[in-house]
Amino acid sequence: MPLHLQPDLQPQAGELCDVDIKFILVPWKRALHLVEHGGADAAFSSSYNTERAVYGAYPMKDGKPDTYRAIRGYFYLLFTHKVSDLKWDGKEITGASKKIAVERGSAGVDIVKNLGLKPIEFNNEHQMLQMLSARRVDGMAAIEGNAKAVMNQHPLLARQIEILQPPLKSKHGYLMFSKKFYFKHAELTECIWNAVGNIRASAEYKALVKSYSAAESSD
């Protein structure tokens, strides 16, 4: 049976569970909308929150999201323009007018709000990077790997950007199925989640991730 997902999950998970996975590339907020309203069976990589858990099913263990079966762990970082006076000390963001770009519908929205700042929502990291390089916003809260991938594709923009440490937040991303799909295909869903966890824990996968990281650092 087909599953409509975004193209990031290791294809071995589908092969191990004898399922044909079909991928759809859409903005993140649209992906969540599709899962909630029946236009897609799952989305990734979705961090867990109570709002999404109303319509989305996550791999669980002892009443909590099972990080072993997460697709990945990642960090939200704060990016700023090199001539900005925006500062981050791990507890508080100070300086400028504190308008922070975030991906529409992402966990970054709440991260920025919880810091007492104003999130300005955009469809993707490229739009956010353009606004930041033009100094239309003061900062950008984004997932480290996603933002750096866009910066690698747009080196002229990237040269204007500074990454502030420490991370704003650490997260785990999961393959979130719609509850409708889960209740209809619970055994298959659990198989895929288990396969994801086992693939990530394998020596082969860890070596692959290491090789990708080495390639990125040499760019």
N, CA, C and O of each residue as an XYZ file, in Angstrom:
876
protein
N       0.852     -1.187      0.000
C       0.000      0.000      0.000
C       0.889      1.239      0.000
O       1.967      1.202      0.592
N       0.472      2.358     -0.653
C       1.327      3.532     -0.705
C       1.233      4.362      0.566
O       0.168      4.474      1.173
N       2.368      4.944      0.962
C       2.420      5.938      2.026
C       2.910      7.228      1.408
O       3.872      7.219      0.639
N       2.267      8.341      1.729
C       2.640      9.622      1.137
C       3.454     10.410      2.156
O       2.909     10.934      3.128
N       4.774     10.491      1.925
C       5.697     11.094      2.868
C       6.597     12.078      2.157
O       6.536     12.214      0.935
N       7.438     12.770      2.920
C       8.463     13.623      2.353
C       9.758     12.829      2.221
O       9.989     11.910      3.007
N      10.629     13.163      1.228
C      11.801     12.325      0.948
C      12.967     12.554      1.884
O      13.885     13.301      1.546
N      12.957     11.930      3.055
C      14.080     11.983      3.971
C      14.301     10.641      4.654
O      15.441     10.264      4.927
N      13.248      9.936      4.926
C      13.346      8.660      5.631
C      14.133      7.655      4.815
O      13.947      7.530      3.605
N      15.025      6.935      5.503
C      15.811      5.918      4.816
C      14.881      4.915      4.128
O      14.007      4.345      4.780
N      15.054      4.693      2.839
C      14.141      3.790      2.118
C      14.174      2.355      2.629
O      13.257      1.581      2.355
N      15.240      1.986      3.381
C      15.287      0.625      3.915
C      14.119      0.328      4.846
O      13.681     -0.818      4.946
N      13.604      1.366      5.537
C      12.494      1.147      6.461
C      11.285      0.607      5.717
O      10.635     -0.332      6.175
N      10.984      1.204      4.562
C       9.867      0.720      3.767
C      10.123     -0.679      3.233
O       9.224     -1.519      3.226
N      11.352     -0.932      2.785
C      11.684     -2.246      2.243
C      11.568     -3.331      3.310
O      11.065     -4.422      3.039
N      12.033     -3.032      4.518
C      11.978     -4.010      5.593
C      10.547     -4.352      5.987
O      10.274     -5.455      6.461
N       9.634     -3.399      5.790
C       8.234     -3.619      6.170
C       7.347     -3.896      4.961
O       6.122     -3.927      5.080
N       7.964     -4.096      3.799
C       7.238     -4.455      2.579
C       6.160     -3.435      2.239
O       5.000     -3.786      2.026
N       6.561     -2.165      2.191
C       5.613     -1.092      1.895
C       6.215     -0.163      0.853
O       7.414      0.117      0.873
N       5.382      0.306     -0.046
C       5.802      1.226     -1.097
C       5.591      2.657     -0.609
O       4.454      3.105     -0.459
N       6.678      3.367     -0.365
C       6.596      4.727      0.171
C       6.651      5.734     -0.967
O       7.563      5.706     -1.793
N       5.673      6.614     -0.998
C       5.639      7.683     -2.003
C       5.911      9.009     -1.300
O       5.402      9.260     -0.208
N       6.723      9.859     -1.944
C       7.173     11.101     -1.329
C       6.501     12.318     -1.956
O       6.281     12.368     -3.166
N       6.178     13.299     -1.114
C       5.621     14.570     -1.566
C       6.424     15.687     -0.901
O       6.560     15.702      0.323
N       6.952     16.612     -1.682
C       7.670     17.767     -1.136
C       6.721     18.951     -1.016
O       6.209     19.444     -2.021
N       6.486     19.406      0.210
C       5.607     20.553      0.458
C       6.192     21.367      1.613
O       6.986     20.837      2.391
N       5.819     22.644      1.743
C       6.225     23.410      2.927
C       5.741     22.727      4.197
O       4.743     22.006      4.186
N       6.456     22.961      5.291
C       6.203     22.222      6.516
C       4.778     22.409      7.038
O       4.133     21.433      7.420
N       4.279     23.638      7.062
C       2.928     23.853      7.574
C       1.909     23.112      6.725
O       0.916     22.601      7.243
N       2.156     23.055      5.412
C       1.272     22.309      4.523
C       1.334     20.816      4.821
O       0.314     20.130      4.770
N       2.521     20.313      5.131
C       2.665     18.901      5.473
C       1.820     18.548      6.693
O       1.132     17.527      6.699
N       1.870     19.387      7.721
C       1.069     19.143      8.921
C      -0.424     19.184      8.605
O      -1.199     18.374      9.113
N      -0.812     20.132      7.767
C      -2.219     20.257      7.365
C      -2.683     19.001      6.637
O      -3.789     18.515      6.874
N      -1.838     18.475      5.752
C      -2.202     17.280      4.997
C      -2.390     16.077      5.916
O      -3.332     15.303      5.744
N      -1.501     15.919      6.883
C      -1.635     14.801      7.820
C      -2.896     14.954      8.662
O      -3.624     13.987      8.885
N      -3.145     16.162      9.124
C      -4.303     16.394      9.988
C      -5.624     16.146      9.258
O      -6.582     15.650      9.851
N      -5.671     16.493      7.972
C      -6.941     16.457      7.243
C      -7.024     15.340      6.205
O      -7.910     15.360      5.351
N      -6.123     14.376      6.267
C      -6.249     13.189      5.443
C      -5.615     13.254      4.077
O      -5.815     12.348      3.268
N      -4.850     14.304      3.790
C      -4.203     14.411      2.491
C      -2.884     13.669      2.405
O      -2.359     13.471      1.309
N      -2.332     13.253      3.547
C      -1.095     12.474      3.598
C      -1.170     11.557      4.805
O      -1.880     11.846      5.768
N      -0.446     10.463      4.754
C      -0.465      9.476      5.838
C       0.513      9.821      6.955
O       0.306      9.432      8.104
N       1.587     10.555      6.619
C       2.609     10.843      7.615
C       3.448     12.031      7.173
O       3.409     12.441      6.012
N       4.207     12.578      8.117
C       5.140     13.670      7.824
C       6.366     13.509      8.707
O       6.272     12.982      9.815
N       7.516     13.961      8.220
C       8.718     13.928      9.047
C       9.622     15.078      8.650
O       9.500     15.573      7.529
N      10.501     15.518      9.491
C      10.670     14.975     10.823
C       9.951     15.905     11.803
O      10.311     17.073     11.952
N       8.928     15.360     12.467
C       8.047     16.159     13.317
C       8.438     16.011     14.781
O       8.437     14.900     15.312
N       8.769     17.106     15.432
C       8.979     17.054     16.871
C       7.635     16.871     17.564
O       6.587     17.208     17.014
N       7.682     16.336     18.774
C       6.439     16.040     19.507
C       5.950     17.271     20.240
O       6.723     17.950     20.914
N       4.663     17.557     20.105
C       4.004     18.497     21.004
C       2.540     18.097     21.146
O       2.021     17.327     20.338
N       1.878     18.619     22.171
C       0.521     18.179     22.477
C      -0.464     18.574     21.387
O      -1.445     17.864     21.166
N      -0.229     19.686     20.701
C      -1.129     20.108     19.635
C      -1.100     19.120     18.475
O      -2.151     18.728     17.969
N       0.089     18.717     18.050
C       0.201     17.751     16.955
C      -0.286     16.369     17.379
O      -0.817     15.619     16.561
N      -0.107     16.032     18.651
C      -0.503     14.709     19.133
C      -2.012     14.513     19.133
O      -2.479     13.386     19.302
N      -2.786     15.576     18.950
C      -4.237     15.443     18.845
C      -4.607     14.649     17.592
O      -5.527     13.832     17.617
N      -3.882     14.894     16.494
C      -4.201     14.212     15.237
C      -3.073     13.304     14.749
O      -3.264     12.522     13.817
N      -1.898     13.406     15.374
C      -0.744     12.649     14.921
C      -0.330     11.574     15.908
O      -0.442     11.757     17.120
N       0.151     10.451     15.386
C       0.637      9.340     16.210
C       2.158      9.297     16.158
O       2.756      9.393     15.086
N       2.776      9.152     17.327
C       4.226      9.088     17.462
C       4.635      7.751     18.059
O       3.831      7.128     18.752
N       5.865      7.286     17.815
C       6.346      6.085     18.512
C       6.514      6.404     19.996
O       7.215      7.348     20.358
N       5.880      5.626     20.835
C       5.858      5.933     22.263
C       6.470      4.797     23.080
O       6.489      3.641     22.657
N       6.971      5.160     24.264
C       7.494      4.189     25.224
C       7.271      4.754     26.618
O       7.727      5.854     26.931
N       6.571      3.999     27.451
C       6.272      4.423     28.825
C       5.590      5.791     28.849
O       5.852      6.616     29.725
N       4.707      6.014     27.868
C       3.929      7.243     27.844
C       4.655      8.456     27.301
O       4.125      9.566     27.346
N       5.872      8.260     26.782
C       6.652      9.369     26.237
C       7.153      9.015     24.842
O       7.278      7.835     24.515
N       7.444     10.029     24.005
C       8.014      9.727     22.684
C       9.303      8.919     22.813
O      10.172      9.245     23.622
N       9.415      7.871     22.014
C      10.550      6.954     22.068
C      11.678      7.485     21.188
O      11.635      7.349     19.965
N      12.685      8.088     21.814
C      13.759      8.718     21.046
C      14.593      7.705     20.257
O      15.224      8.066     19.264
N      14.602      6.437     20.694
C      15.323      5.405     19.921
C      14.739      5.300     18.523
O      15.472      5.063     17.562
N      13.426      5.474     18.398
C      12.751      5.326     17.118
C      12.505      6.673     16.425
O      11.719      6.759     15.481
N      13.176      7.708     16.898
C      13.134      9.002     16.207
C      13.933      8.918     14.914
O      14.835      8.090     14.785
N      13.599      9.774     13.962
C      14.370      9.837     12.718
C      15.717     10.487     12.965
O      16.724     10.087     12.382
N      15.734     11.493     13.833
C      16.993     12.180     14.099
C      16.855     13.055     15.334
O      15.753     13.414     15.749
N      18.000     13.388     15.907
C      18.084     14.442     16.900
C      18.708     15.654     16.238
O      19.551     15.508     15.353
N      18.312     16.840     16.648
C      18.830     18.044     15.995
C      18.736     19.247     16.928
O      18.107     19.194     17.985
N      19.378     20.329     16.506
C      19.388     21.569     17.275
C      18.749     22.697     16.486
O      18.904     22.792     15.269
N      18.028     23.547     17.199
C      17.660     24.855     16.665
C      18.763     25.836     17.047
O      19.121     25.946     18.220
N      19.303     26.551     16.055
C      20.336     27.544     16.284
C      19.805     28.934     15.952
O      18.815     29.084     15.236
N      20.477     29.934     16.481
C      20.151     31.320     16.180
C      21.180     31.871     15.198
O      22.379     31.884     15.476
N      20.697     32.321     14.055
C      21.535     32.913     13.014
C      21.274     34.409     12.989
O      20.137     34.844     13.171
N      22.321     35.204     12.764
C      22.162     36.651     12.700
C      23.076     37.226     11.630
O      23.975     36.542     11.140
N      22.845     38.485     11.268
C      23.715     39.168     10.314
C      25.009     39.570     11.020
O      25.002     39.907     12.204
N      26.101     39.533     10.295
C      27.399     39.808     10.914
C      27.514     41.223     11.465
O      28.334     41.470     12.348
N      26.706     42.160     10.959
C      26.771     43.526     11.479
C      25.647     43.810     12.477
O      25.452     44.956     12.881
N      24.918     42.785     12.870
C      23.843     42.954     13.844
C      24.403     43.017     15.262
O      25.477     42.483     15.541
N      23.666     43.674     16.150
C      24.067     43.688     17.562
C      23.243     42.701     18.384
O      23.220     42.784     19.612
N      22.564     41.766     17.712
C      21.807     40.733     18.402
C      22.765     39.801     19.147
O      23.765     39.352     18.586
N      22.452     39.516     20.412
C      23.294     38.652     21.237
C      22.443     37.556     21.882
O      21.254     37.746     22.142
N      23.076     36.400     22.136
C      22.407     35.262     22.775
C      23.377     34.644     23.762
O      24.459     34.199     23.381
N      22.987     34.615     25.045
C      23.883     34.105     26.082
C      23.455     32.736     26.612
O      23.977     32.265     27.622
N      22.512     32.110     25.933
C      22.008     30.819     26.389
C      20.740     30.927     27.210
O      20.063     29.929     27.454
N      20.419     32.139     27.638
C      19.208     32.363     28.420
C      18.329     33.463     27.835
O      17.102     33.396     27.899
N      18.979     34.479     27.262
C      18.240     35.654     26.798
C      18.838     36.186     25.501
O      20.055     36.202     25.317
N      17.947     36.623     24.604
C      18.376     37.299     23.379
C      18.216     38.788     23.586
O      17.144     39.257     23.966
N      19.279     39.532     23.336
C      19.245     40.972     23.524
C      19.715     41.677     22.258
O      20.348     41.070     21.394
N      19.396     42.976     22.160
C      19.842     43.786     21.043
C      18.839     43.849     19.925
O      17.962     42.992     19.814
N      18.965     44.875     19.086
C      18.102     45.094     17.914
C      16.634     45.101     18.319
O      16.306     45.236     19.498
N      15.758     44.954     17.336
C      14.322     44.966     17.637
C      13.777     43.569     17.881
O      12.601     43.394     18.201
N      14.644     42.580     17.727
C      14.335     41.200     18.090
C      13.242     40.570     17.224
O      12.441     39.780     17.724
N      13.199     40.906     15.948
C      12.310     40.216     15.013
C      13.061     38.993     14.485
O      14.108     39.125     13.851
N      12.523     37.809     14.750
C      13.229     36.570     14.441
C      12.452     35.772     13.395
O      11.276     35.464     13.590
N      13.108     35.442     12.296
C      12.492     34.638     11.237
C      12.442     33.170     11.666
O      13.394     32.649     12.249
N      11.324     32.514     11.369
C      11.148     31.094     11.656
C      10.386     30.450     10.505
O       9.706     31.135      9.742
N      10.503     29.131     10.383
C       9.731     28.420      9.372
C       8.279     28.323      9.820
O       7.998     27.991     10.972
N       7.368     28.611      8.916
C       5.943     28.617      9.214
C       5.482     27.254      9.756
O       5.721     26.213      9.144
N       4.821     27.289     10.908
C       4.283     26.068     11.495
C       5.276     25.202     12.230
O       4.907     24.140     12.731
N       6.539     25.624     12.311
C       7.575     24.797     12.934
C       7.634     25.007     14.440
O       7.016     25.926     14.979
N       8.390     24.137     15.110
C       8.604     24.290     16.549
C       9.347     25.580     16.867
O       9.299     26.068     17.996
N      10.044     26.140     15.855
C      10.748     27.400     16.062
C       9.838     28.547     16.469
O      10.278     29.480     17.142
N       8.570     28.487     16.066
C       7.616     29.541     16.427
C       7.493     29.628     17.948
O       7.617     30.707     18.527
N       7.246     28.480     18.593
C       7.097     28.476     20.050
C       8.418     28.745     20.760
O       8.435     29.369     21.821
N       9.527     28.279     20.184
C      10.831     28.549     20.789
C      11.069     30.050     20.891
O      11.510     30.549     21.927
N      10.774     30.764     19.811
C      10.981     32.215     19.796
C       9.994     32.911     20.725
O      10.377     33.817     21.466
N       8.738     32.502     20.696
C       7.733     33.107     21.579
C       8.099     32.914     23.041
O       7.936     33.827     23.850
N       8.595     31.727     23.383
C       8.953     31.437     24.774
C      10.134     32.261     25.256
O      10.359     32.385     26.460
N      10.893     32.828     24.315
C      11.989     33.729     24.667
C      11.516     35.178     24.727
O      12.318     36.093     24.917
N      10.203     35.382     24.563
C       9.628     36.722     24.645
C       9.836     37.568     23.410
O       9.766     38.795     23.475
N      10.098     36.908     22.260
C      10.382     37.637     21.036
C       9.278     37.414     20.005
O       8.395     36.577     20.191
N       9.345     38.177     18.920
C       8.321     38.126     17.884
C       8.776     37.258     16.724
O       9.715     37.628     16.019
N       8.129     36.094     16.502
C       8.483     35.269     15.339
C       7.840     35.814     14.065
O       6.654     36.143     14.044
N       8.634     35.901     13.014
C       8.139     36.293     11.694
C       8.212     35.045     10.822
O       9.306     34.544     10.561
N       7.067     34.533     10.366
C       7.018     33.223      9.729
C       7.204     33.295      8.210
O       6.641     34.153      7.531
N       8.023     32.353      7.702
C       8.279     32.219      6.269
C       8.130     30.750      5.881
O       8.137     29.865      6.737
N       7.996     30.505      4.576
C       7.736     29.145      4.103
C       8.946     28.230      4.181
O       8.792     27.019      4.343
N      10.157     28.791      4.067
C      11.337     27.929      4.033
C      12.580     28.701      4.451
O      12.548     29.920      4.623
N      13.691     27.954      4.611
C      14.940     28.557      5.082
C      15.539     29.525      4.069
O      16.203     30.486      4.458
N      15.318     29.290      2.775
C      15.865     30.201      1.769
C      15.251     31.584      1.911
O      15.964     32.587      1.876
N      13.937     31.646      2.071
C      13.280     32.932      2.283
C      13.803     33.602      3.554
O      14.054     34.806      3.576
N      13.961     32.803      4.611
C      14.458     33.340      5.870
C      15.865     33.906      5.712
O      16.175     34.979      6.229
N      16.715     33.173      4.990
C      18.091     33.604      4.779
C      18.141     34.895      3.971
O      18.942     35.782      4.266
N      17.299     35.004      2.965
C      17.240     36.229      2.163
C      16.843     37.427      3.011
O      17.444     38.496      2.901
N      15.837     37.252      3.853
C      15.378     38.341      4.720
C      16.446     38.737      5.731
O      16.611     39.915      6.048
N      17.169     37.742      6.232
C      18.216     38.032      7.204
C      19.392     38.746      6.553
O      19.924     39.701      7.118
N      19.803     38.296      5.370
C      20.929     38.929      4.685
C      20.587     40.368      4.289
O      21.474     41.220      4.223
N      19.296     40.643      4.024
C      18.855     41.999      3.687
C      18.568     42.827      4.937
O      18.216     44.002      4.842
N      18.719     42.208      6.107
C      18.499     42.849      7.409
C      17.052     43.307      7.570
O      16.771     44.326      8.202
N      16.146     42.535      6.986
C      14.715     42.786      7.164
C      14.219     42.155      8.472
O      13.169     42.529      8.995
N      14.988     41.197      8.985
C      14.763     40.621     10.307
C      16.095     40.663     11.045
O      17.150     40.828     10.433
N      16.036     40.513     12.360
C      17.256     40.609     13.168
C      17.963     39.269     13.349
O      19.173     39.213     13.570
N      17.190     38.200     13.251
C      17.767     36.879     13.444
C      16.913     35.830     12.766
O      15.844     36.121     12.229
N      17.406     34.605     12.802
C      16.712     33.480     12.191
C      16.891     32.278     13.101
O      18.020     31.874     13.378
N      15.784     31.698     13.572
C      15.826     30.486     14.381
C      15.493     29.320     13.479
O      14.377     29.231     12.966
N      16.450     28.420     13.277
C      16.259     27.351     12.300
C      17.009     26.098     12.721
O      17.948     26.151     13.516
N      16.575     24.970     12.171
C      17.251     23.702     12.418
C      18.638     23.749     11.773
O      18.779     24.123     10.608
N      19.643     23.369     12.534
C      21.035     23.522     12.110
C      21.298     22.933     10.725
O      21.792     23.633      9.841
N      20.976     21.664     10.531
C      21.286     20.996      9.265
C      20.544     21.599      8.094
O      21.112     21.760      7.014
N      19.274     21.938      8.297
C      18.472     22.514      7.219
C      19.028     23.860      6.780
O      19.178     24.125      5.587
N      19.334     24.713      7.766
C      19.834     26.049      7.449
C      21.207     25.988      6.783
O      21.462     26.707      5.818
N      22.085     25.136      7.294
C      23.431     25.048      6.727
C      23.403     24.501      5.302
O      24.224     24.889      4.471
N      22.456     23.595      5.016
C      22.329     23.074      3.658
C      21.967     24.187      2.679
O      22.499     24.246      1.571
N      21.054     25.071      3.097
C      20.675     26.208      2.242
C      21.830     27.185      2.116
O      22.064     27.729      1.037
N      22.555     27.415      3.201
C      23.696     28.321      3.157
C      24.773     27.800      2.213
O      25.422     28.585      1.522
N      24.970     26.480      2.178
C      25.949     25.898      1.254
C      25.558     26.129     -0.200
O      26.419     26.243     -1.072
N      24.257     26.196     -0.456
C      23.760     26.421     -1.811
C      23.813     27.890     -2.209
O      23.766     28.212     -3.396
N      23.909     28.783     -1.228
C      23.886     30.228     -1.488
C      25.032     30.906     -0.733
O      24.798     31.638      0.229
N      26.274     30.661     -1.173
C      27.444     31.144     -0.425
C      27.524     32.669     -0.308
O      28.054     33.175      0.681
N      27.011     33.411     -1.293
C      27.060     34.874     -1.197
C      26.208     35.375     -0.041
O      26.592     36.312      0.659
N      25.054     34.753      0.160
C      24.219     35.105      1.303
C      24.860     34.623      2.599
O      24.852     35.328      3.609
N      25.411     33.420      2.559
C      25.965     32.807      3.765
C      27.124     33.613      4.346
O      27.331     33.619      5.559
N      27.879     34.294      3.483
C      29.028     35.072      3.970
C      28.614     36.211      4.906
O      29.433     36.726      5.667
N      27.360     36.590      4.843
C      26.879     37.697      5.673
C      26.332     37.221      7.016
O      25.963     38.033      7.865
N      26.280     35.901      7.203
C      25.566     35.325      8.340
C      26.527     34.802      9.404
O      27.574     34.235      9.093
N      26.152     35.003     10.654
C      26.899     34.480     11.797
C      25.986     33.538     12.587
O      24.792     33.794     12.738
N      26.566     32.455     13.083
C      25.819     31.490     13.888
C      26.186     31.692     15.355
O      27.359     31.640     15.725
N      25.173     31.921     16.184
C      25.400     32.150     17.608
C      25.242     30.844     18.381
O      24.397     30.014     18.047
N      26.046     30.675     19.397
C      26.001     29.508     20.273
C      25.711     29.972     21.695
O      25.999     31.124     22.021
N      25.158     29.128     22.549
C      24.809     27.722     22.356
C      23.508     27.553     21.571
O      22.861     28.549     21.246
N      23.109     26.317     21.257
C      21.830     26.109     20.569
C      20.655     26.686     21.363
O      20.681     26.744     22.593
N      19.634     27.107     20.632
C      18.416     27.578     21.285
C      17.669     26.432     21.950
O      17.117     26.590     23.039
N      17.655     25.267     21.284
C      16.870     24.132     21.772
C      17.330     22.860     21.083
O      17.687     22.885     19.905
N      17.324     21.754     21.804
C      17.553     20.444     21.189
C      16.207     19.753     21.015
O      15.324     19.879     21.863
N      16.053     19.024     19.917
C      14.788     18.377     19.586
C      15.045     16.994     19.006
O      16.162     16.678     18.595
N      13.997     16.171     18.980
C      14.002     14.924     18.219
C      12.884     15.002     17.196
O      11.783     15.465     17.492
N      13.181     14.545     15.992
C      12.191     14.522     14.929
C      11.720     13.096     14.683
O      12.527     12.169     14.611
N      10.416     12.930     14.557
C       9.814     11.614     14.394
C       9.049     11.516     13.074
O       8.668     12.529     12.487
N       8.835     10.301     12.627
C       7.904     10.047     11.547
C       6.517     10.014     12.183
O       6.130      9.020     12.796
N       5.776     11.104     12.031
C       4.459     11.251     12.645
C       3.383     10.793     11.657
O       3.189     11.404     10.606
N       2.695      9.720     12.006
C       1.583      9.243     11.197
C       0.283      9.909     11.644
O       0.154     10.328     12.795
N      -0.662     10.000     10.738
C      -1.997     10.419     11.158
C      -2.576      9.332     12.058
O      -2.302      8.148     11.859
N      -3.373      9.730     13.044
C      -3.982      8.735     13.923
C      -4.934      7.825     13.139
O      -5.084      6.648     13.465
N      -5.570      8.375     12.113
C      -6.459      7.564     11.287
C      -5.681      6.420     10.643
O      -6.139      5.277     10.639
N      -4.496      6.731     10.096
C      -3.675      5.685      9.479
C      -3.188      4.702     10.529
O      -3.203      3.491     10.307
N      -2.753      5.224     11.681
C      -2.217      4.346     12.719
C      -3.261      3.345     13.196
O      -2.970      2.155     13.311
N      -4.465      3.813     13.473
C      -5.489      2.909     13.981
C      -5.896      1.865     12.943
O      -6.334      0.771     13.297
N      -5.752      2.205     11.664
C      -6.102      1.265     10.600
C      -4.961      0.300     10.304
O      -5.193     -0.842      9.907
N      -3.708      0.770     10.499
C      -2.531     -0.037     10.139
C      -1.499      0.007     11.271
O      -0.338      0.343     11.041
N      -1.921     -0.328     12.478
C      -1.033     -0.211     13.642
C       0.194     -1.099     13.520
O       1.300     -0.669     13.848
N       0.019     -2.317     13.059
C       1.155     -3.245     12.959
C       2.190     -2.737     11.963
O       3.391     -2.790     12.227
N       1.724     -2.244     10.817
C       2.634     -1.704      9.812
C       3.354     -0.468     10.337
O       4.559     -0.313     10.142
N       2.614      0.401     10.999
C       3.204      1.630     11.535
C       4.305      1.316     12.540
O       5.388      1.898     12.489
N       4.018      0.392     13.454
C       5.022      0.012     14.446
C       6.232     -0.627     13.766
O       7.366     -0.426     14.201
N       5.998     -1.391     12.706
C       7.107     -1.999     11.962
C       8.023     -0.926     11.394
O       9.246     -1.034     11.488
N       7.439      0.105     10.806
C       8.237      1.176     10.206
C       9.005      1.934     11.277
O      10.191      2.215     11.105
N       8.341      2.271     12.385
C       9.041      2.961     13.474
C      10.208      2.113     13.998
O      11.305      2.623     14.227
N       9.954      0.813     14.182
C      11.020     -0.075     14.664
C      12.173     -0.138     13.666
O      13.342     -0.133     14.050
N      11.825     -0.198     12.373
C      12.856     -0.251     11.344
C      13.689      1.013     11.347
O      14.911      0.952     11.212
N      13.040      2.165     11.501
C      13.765      3.433     11.566
C      14.769      3.414     12.713
O      15.929      3.787     12.536
N      14.319      2.976     13.894
C      15.217      2.934     15.045
C      16.384      1.982     14.838
O      17.524      2.307     15.170
N      16.101      0.810     14.291
C      17.158     -0.184     14.091
C      18.154      0.253     13.027
O      19.353      0.003     13.151
N      17.657      0.908     11.977
C      18.562      1.403     10.931
C      19.488      2.465     11.512
O      20.695      2.439     11.272
N      18.921      3.401     12.278
C      19.736      4.477     12.865
C      20.775      3.939     13.828
O      21.854      4.514     13.971
N      20.451      2.828     14.496
C      21.384      2.255     15.470
C      22.449      1.384     14.828
O      23.400      0.982     15.500
N      22.313      1.083     13.545
C      23.246      0.167     12.885
C      24.589      0.835     12.608
O      24.669      2.048     12.417
N      25.630      0.028     12.589
C      26.971      0.541     12.297
C      27.046      1.124     10.894
O      27.726      2.125     10.666
N      26.345      0.495      9.953
C      26.371      0.965      8.568
C      25.793      2.372      8.448
O      26.348      3.228      7.757
N      24.673      2.598      9.129
C      24.038      3.916      9.063
C      24.920      4.975      9.736
O      25.079      6.081      9.218
N      25.483      4.628     10.878
C      26.344      5.576     11.583
C      27.553      5.949     10.727
O      27.984      7.103     10.725
N      28.099      4.976     10.001
C      29.229      5.250      9.112
C      28.797      6.165      7.974
O      29.555      7.043      7.561
N      27.583      5.964      7.464
C      27.063      6.804      6.389
C      26.890      8.239      6.858
O      27.257      9.174      6.146
N      26.332      8.421      8.053
C      26.154      9.761      8.613
C      27.507     10.441      8.797
O      27.660     11.629      8.514
N      28.485      9.673      9.275
C      29.833     10.217      9.486
C      30.449     10.672      8.176
O      31.104     11.713      8.118
N      30.236      9.883      7.112
C      30.796     10.251      5.811
C      30.137     11.508      5.265
O      30.807     12.332      4.644
N      28.828     11.671      5.487
C      28.130     12.868      5.042
C      28.650     14.100      5.783
O      28.858     15.161      5.195
N      28.857     13.926      7.107
C      29.361     15.041      7.907
C      30.749     15.462      7.456
O      31.056     16.653      7.405
N      31.584     14.490      7.130
C      32.933     14.794      6.660
C      32.890     15.516      5.329
O      33.681     16.428      5.091
N      31.967     15.114      4.452
C      31.847     15.764      3.146
C      31.391     17.200      3.297
O      31.887     18.083      2.598
N      30.430     17.452      4.224
C      29.942     18.808      4.444
C      31.037     19.705      5.010
O      31.147     20.869      4.625
N      31.854     19.166      5.929
C      32.881     19.984      6.538
C      33.993     20.346      5.565
O      34.734     21.302      5.798
N      34.117     19.595      4.481
C      35.176     19.871      3.494
C      34.714     20.789      2.374
O      35.515     21.169      1.519
N      33.423     21.156      2.363
C      32.900     22.030      1.297
C      33.497     23.436      1.394
O      33.172     24.303      0.582
